[in-house]
Amino acid sequence: MGVVIANILAIVRKELQGYFGSPLAYVVASIFWLLSGFFFVAILLSPDGIIQQVAQRDQMGVPAPPLDVAYEFLNAFLGVLGPLTLFVLPVLSMGLYAEERKYGTLELLATSPITNWAVAVGKLLGVLAFFIFMILPLLVYEAIALSSTNPPLPPAVPLVAHTGLILLAASILSLGMFISSLTDSTILAAFITFGLNIFLWVIGWVAQSIKGPIGEVIGHLSLLETYNSLVKGILDPSSLILFATYIILGIFLTAQYIDALRFQRT
């Protein structure tokens, strides 16, 4: 067991070195920071932002219950980050295996003593760690924005919400990793992953038009619908099970495909 963990950690380090040494990864991170920063400011300070809404309610003396600014801000901001990750993450996952195929090192990887499961898990953890690095500045912005709220937001709410964001990213990256293992074209891998992400997004809308148990089952397959429930602070075991299913499915399919490749080469 210790050897397997050591192998996984070695792969994680290798992947992180590749991302931190890649200009493309920094371009992706910069675009993500720019867009997320824009939405952060817009949600708080735009003419239709939360602060302006509170000011208008105070000026008009609206007798409705007070607006929970902290909760509404977190819900709106992380609600925007969900779709944003669908567009950004395929660019990070596209090279996980496609570049190995392109440069002819996938065969060496397939026949190495390290199990294909360990390789897949290590690659997934590596790219997920880089994504967590990408969201660290956002956590600082959020902490500053939420530090002066009264009453303060319960810590469980942002913890569940950000756990949902990480699980969403892990699901997308796991599926993207499998797609990356099927082709030596990083661009094709990114486009297919992006198309799959869009499908898993709009399937929630399709489910709303289908009545009965079938619609409910289809609706539970939507990544963003499941993510949005966690963003609201609702820790539903079914949401965790769905994300775990997508993550394990991507790892399983990737490992099985590399296993099949190994048998083809022997």
XYZ file of C-alpha atoms in Angstrom:
266
model
C 0.000 0.000 0.000
C 2.840 2.355 0.844
C 4.415 1.747 -2.565
C 1.146 2.561 -4.339
C 0.761 5.824 -2.397
C 4.375 6.737 -3.135
C 3.800 6.092 -6.848
C 0.651 8.211 -6.842
C 2.432 11.081 -5.084
C 5.281 10.867 -7.596
C 2.808 11.187 -10.461
C 1.078 14.091 -8.705
C 4.428 15.908 -8.403
C 5.199 15.222 -12.057
C 1.838 16.588 -13.186
C 2.137 19.675 -11.003
C 5.617 20.382 -12.336
C 4.200 20.145 -15.832
C 1.361 22.567 -15.093
C 3.476 25.097 -13.232
C 5.998 24.962 -16.075
C 3.371 25.336 -18.820
C 2.593 28.790 -20.265
C -0.825 27.491 -21.351
C -1.722 26.608 -17.766
C -0.903 30.154 -16.657
C -2.970 31.568 -19.524
C -5.917 29.404 -18.427
C -5.454 30.475 -14.804
C -5.226 34.150 -15.804
C -8.435 33.956 -17.840
C -10.158 32.185 -14.955
C -8.979 34.830 -12.474
C -9.994 37.667 -14.804
C -13.498 36.337 -15.418
C -14.110 35.317 -11.814
C -12.852 38.708 -10.615
C -15.209 40.460 -13.008
C -18.194 38.466 -11.744
C -17.088 39.021 -8.139
C -17.146 42.798 -8.572
C -20.330 42.741 -10.666
C -22.258 40.682 -8.120
C -21.254 43.004 -5.293
C -20.932 46.487 -6.791
C -22.816 46.680 -10.089
C -26.022 48.777 -10.314
C -27.962 45.523 -9.945
C -25.518 44.060 -7.410
C -26.280 42.882 -3.915
C -25.008 46.008 -2.142
C -27.136 48.238 -4.352
C -30.166 46.036 -3.702
C -29.685 46.392 0.054
C -29.310 50.171 -0.273
C -32.516 50.427 -2.320
C -34.426 48.305 0.184
C -33.253 50.547 3.022
C -34.172 53.730 1.131
C -37.632 52.444 0.226
C -38.242 51.023 3.690
C -39.239 47.638 2.326
C -40.972 45.749 5.159
C -39.853 42.366 3.805
C -37.436 40.197 5.827
C -33.843 41.487 5.700
C -31.666 40.240 2.865
C -28.966 37.782 3.925
C -26.190 39.497 1.998
C -23.478 36.956 2.803
C -25.560 33.957 1.754
C -26.919 35.637 -1.380
C -23.430 36.728 -2.443
C -21.916 33.294 -1.921
C -24.801 31.622 -3.712
C -24.570 33.992 -6.681
C -20.767 33.970 -6.969
C -20.288 30.215 -6.709
C -23.329 29.759 -8.935
C -21.384 31.611 -11.648
C -18.155 29.716 -10.998
C -19.884 26.396 -11.765
C -20.560 27.097 -15.461
C -17.209 28.860 -15.723
C -15.380 25.681 -14.733
C -17.218 23.787 -17.484
C -15.522 26.039 -20.023
C -12.072 26.218 -18.409
C -11.332 22.705 -17.155
C -11.358 20.892 -20.536
C -8.239 22.880 -21.413
C -6.511 21.531 -18.299
C -7.582 17.914 -18.791
C -6.978 17.712 -22.533
C -3.275 16.888 -22.230
C -3.400 14.380 -19.359
C -3.041 11.399 -21.703
C -3.243 12.943 -25.185
C 0.286 14.300 -24.921
C 1.512 10.891 -23.730
C 0.041 9.408 -26.909
C 1.382 12.223 -29.055
C 4.976 11.819 -27.869
C 4.872 8.020 -27.744
C 5.240 7.683 -23.986
C 1.790 6.199 -23.388
C 3.028 2.723 -24.328
C 5.838 3.048 -21.798
C 3.327 4.199 -19.210
C 0.999 1.298 -20.003
C 3.751 -1.286 -19.574
C 5.366 0.280 -16.507
C 5.279 -1.471 -13.108
C 2.936 1.239 -11.792
C -0.681 0.122 -11.975
C -2.941 1.980 -14.378
C -5.244 2.860 -11.483
C -2.384 4.560 -9.667
C -1.405 6.487 -12.795
C -4.980 7.661 -13.392
C -5.502 8.661 -9.762
C -2.152 10.479 -9.682
C -2.888 12.406 -12.871
C -6.347 13.358 -11.623
C -5.050 14.522 -8.245
C -2.311 16.514 -9.971
C -4.640 18.498 -12.219
C -7.156 18.879 -9.369
C -4.407 20.304 -7.157
C -3.641 22.872 -9.854
C -7.322 23.823 -9.995
C -7.359 24.268 -6.210
C -4.347 26.560 -6.639
C -6.456 28.534 -9.146
C -9.300 29.083 -6.683
C -7.091 30.079 -3.728
C -7.136 33.816 -4.620
C -10.921 33.640 -4.832
C -11.055 32.288 -1.295
C -9.114 35.340 -0.124
C -11.544 37.692 -1.894
C -14.510 35.873 -0.418
C -13.035 35.923 3.077
C -12.520 39.701 2.853
C -16.038 40.257 1.535
C -17.659 38.036 4.154
C -15.544 39.150 7.121
C -17.698 42.195 7.868
C -21.114 40.594 7.469
C -23.518 40.722 10.380
C -24.686 38.189 11.343
C -21.702 36.135 10.176
C -22.242 33.294 7.742
C -22.095 29.859 9.417
C -18.769 28.204 8.434
C -20.588 25.048 7.300
C -22.254 26.892 4.407
C -19.084 28.038 2.549
C -17.389 24.741 3.445
C -20.137 22.698 1.776
C -20.321 25.125 -1.160
C -16.586 25.014 -1.912
C -16.522 21.255 -1.433
C -19.165 21.148 -4.145
C -16.961 23.251 -6.432
C -13.998 20.922 -5.935
C -16.163 17.829 -6.482
C -17.592 19.387 -9.649
C -14.074 20.062 -10.905
C -12.927 16.540 -10.020
C -15.876 15.050 -11.925
C -15.206 17.130 -15.034
C -11.472 16.453 -14.920
C -11.977 12.713 -14.411
C -14.234 12.435 -17.454
C -11.894 14.692 -19.417
C -8.965 12.464 -18.476
C -10.699 9.455 -20.011
C -11.454 11.372 -23.201
C -7.832 12.522 -23.320
C -6.688 8.892 -23.226
C -8.632 8.143 -26.434
C -6.828 10.541 -28.747
C -3.444 12.109 -29.394
C -5.057 15.455 -30.245
C -5.306 17.762 -27.274
C -7.641 20.094 -29.177
C -10.021 17.250 -30.018
C -9.942 16.038 -26.414
C -10.812 19.536 -25.184
C -13.724 19.908 -27.623
C -15.194 16.501 -26.813
C -14.885 17.148 -23.072
C -16.479 20.548 -23.509
C -19.350 18.971 -25.465
C -19.847 16.361 -22.744
C -19.885 19.088 -20.088
C -22.550 21.010 -21.993
C -24.616 17.827 -22.308
C -24.370 17.169 -18.571
C -25.427 20.779 -18.014
C -28.474 21.003 -20.298
C -29.719 17.557 -19.313
C -31.095 19.242 -16.213
C -33.236 21.510 -18.369
C -34.426 18.553 -20.417
C -35.430 16.751 -17.237
C -37.674 19.652 -16.235
C -39.809 19.062 -19.320
C -40.191 15.344 -18.574
C -42.681 14.464 -15.904
C -42.585 11.545 -13.520
C -39.792 9.317 -12.229
C -37.925 9.349 -15.548
C -37.534 13.101 -15.404
C -36.304 12.909 -11.822
C -33.710 10.267 -12.722
C -32.465 12.288 -15.699
C -32.369 15.430 -13.580
C -30.114 13.747 -11.022
C -27.506 13.203 -13.774
C -26.983 16.942 -14.211
C -23.676 18.070 -12.774
C -24.704 21.691 -12.285
C -28.061 20.894 -10.713
C -26.274 18.729 -8.159
C -23.587 21.369 -7.675
C -26.134 24.143 -7.131
C -27.748 22.231 -4.271
C -24.377 22.083 -2.494
C -23.779 25.774 -3.183
C -26.973 26.494 -1.260
C -25.480 24.658 1.718
C -27.637 21.554 1.305
C -25.441 18.552 2.082
C -27.405 15.804 0.358
C -25.770 12.337 0.338
C -27.180 11.723 -3.145
C -25.141 14.700 -4.434
C -21.944 13.265 -2.987
C -22.769 9.857 -4.459
C -23.327 11.352 -7.919
C -20.019 13.222 -7.923
C -18.201 10.144 -6.589
C -19.785 8.089 -9.380
C -18.545 10.442 -12.093
C -15.061 10.593 -10.565
C -14.735 6.821 -10.184
C -16.234 6.246 -13.639
C -13.617 8.449 -15.289
C -10.769 6.743 -13.416
C -12.180 3.269 -14.135
C -12.653 3.885 -17.868
C -9.192 5.397 -18.168
C -7.519 2.499 -16.359
C -9.475 -0.054 -18.393
C -8.527 1.604 -21.659
C -4.838 1.707 -20.754
C -5.100 -1.961 -19.713
C -6.568 -2.791 -23.124
C -3.712 -0.886 -24.743
C -1.225 -2.899 -22.707
C -2.684 -6.171 -24.005
C -2.579 -4.860 -27.573
C 1.149 -4.201 -27.232
C 1.965 -7.639 -25.800
